[in-house]
Tab-separated table of C-alpha atoms in Angstrom:
chain	number	residue	atom	x	y	z
K	1	MET	CA	74.717	120.873	99.918
K	2	ASN	CA	73.843	122.379	96.884
K	3	GLY	CA	70.743	125.329	96.359
K	4	THR	CA	68.047	123.057	96.549
K	5	GLY	CA	68.569	120.700	99.568
K	6	THR	CA	70.442	117.728	97.958
K	7	ARG	CA	73.780	116.518	98.685
K	8	ARG	CA	76.771	117.051	95.922
K	9	ALA	CA	79.272	114.574	95.448
K	10	PRO	CA	82.610	114.827	96.638
K	11	ALA	CA	85.516	116.155	94.201
K	12	ALA	CA	87.949	113.518	95.249
K	13	ARG	CA	87.713	111.374	98.596
K	14	LEU	CA	91.885	112.138	100.509
K	15	ARG	CA	92.940	108.711	101.888
K	16	ILE	CA	95.083	108.382	105.471
K	17	ASP	CA	97.585	105.747	105.083
K	18	TRP	CA	98.519	104.915	109.132
K	19	ALA	CA	101.187	102.610	108.803
K	20	ALA	CA	102.652	105.095	106.750
K	21	CYS	CA	102.168	108.019	108.929
K	22	ASP	CA	104.793	109.566	111.551
K	23	GLY	CA	102.479	112.640	113.133
K	24	HIS	CA	103.956	115.221	111.304
K	25	GLY	CA	100.986	117.233	110.911
K	26	ALA	CA	101.317	119.156	107.763
K	27	CYS	CA	97.752	117.761	106.571
K	28	THR	CA	95.882	119.253	109.563
K	29	GLU	CA	97.328	122.667	109.627
K	30	LEU	CA	96.070	122.116	104.835
K	31	LEU	CA	93.540	120.361	106.265
K	32	PRO	CA	91.737	121.300	109.192
K	33	GLU	CA	88.335	121.989	107.323
K	34	LEU	CA	88.214	117.333	106.773
K	35	LEU	CA	91.416	116.828	109.689
K	36	THR	CA	92.143	116.598	112.623
K	37	THR	CA	94.209	115.315	115.261
K	38	ASP	CA	94.424	112.018	117.454
K	39	ASP	CA	94.923	112.393	121.373
K	40	TRP	CA	99.029	111.490	119.491
K	41	GLY	CA	99.060	113.633	117.206
K	42	PHE	CA	97.800	111.581	113.641
K	43	PRO	CA	95.752	112.708	111.376
K	44	VAL	CA	91.817	111.431	111.581
K	45	VAL	CA	89.370	111.923	109.432
K	46	ARG	CA	86.660	114.855	111.210
K	47	GLY	CA	83.662	112.950	111.749
K	48	GLY	CA	86.019	109.184	112.169
K	49	GLY	CA	87.141	106.715	108.566
K	50	ARG	CA	89.445	106.576	106.862
K	51	ARG	CA	88.575	108.395	103.995
K	52	ALA	CA	87.952	111.924	103.719
K	53	GLU	CA	85.329	113.159	101.052
K	54	VAL	CA	86.858	116.101	99.240
K	55	PRO	CA	84.647	118.404	98.410
K	56	ALA	CA	84.769	121.142	95.359
K	57	GLU	CA	85.752	123.920	97.027
K	58	LEU	CA	88.564	121.962	99.648
K	59	LEU	CA	89.850	120.291	96.452
K	60	ARG	CA	93.396	122.847	96.054
K	61	ALA	CA	93.427	122.723	99.711
K	62	ALA	CA	93.384	118.906	99.749
K	63	ARG	CA	96.071	119.303	97.119
K	64	ARG	CA	98.121	121.138	98.853
K	65	ALA	CA	98.113	118.890	101.994
K	66	GLU	CA	99.246	115.225	99.741
K	67	ARG	CA	101.994	117.248	98.917
K	68	SER	CA	102.947	118.684	101.809
K	69	CYS	CA	103.173	114.962	103.128
K	70	PRO	CA	106.939	114.400	103.957
K	71	VAL	CA	105.873	110.201	103.679
K	72	LEU	CA	103.229	110.054	102.004
K	73	ALA	CA	101.108	109.447	103.976
K	74	LEU	CA	98.219	111.060	102.084
K	75	ARG	CA	96.502	109.858	98.782
K	76	LEU	CA	93.706	112.645	96.895
K	77	VAL	CA	91.503	110.105	94.385
K	78	ARG	CA	89.409	111.562	92.025
K	79	GLU	CA	86.041	110.914	91.621
K	80	GLY	CA	84.378	110.191	88.593
């Protein structure tokens, strides 16, 4: 939220390709604010869903998580 109490639009969205994911866990270590692991070690978006809304203050960490995925299972999509 911004100072006026309204929610800001996300700077980007982070998509997880679960078919490609091998559960290495690098993304959840680099972006724990948005991602956690399920019981089998695969990443899941906090709050559920297949896409995580990435606020501007976490964009740098999201880019790093995307680049660190050894099987390219993360995709960062810029908004706007």
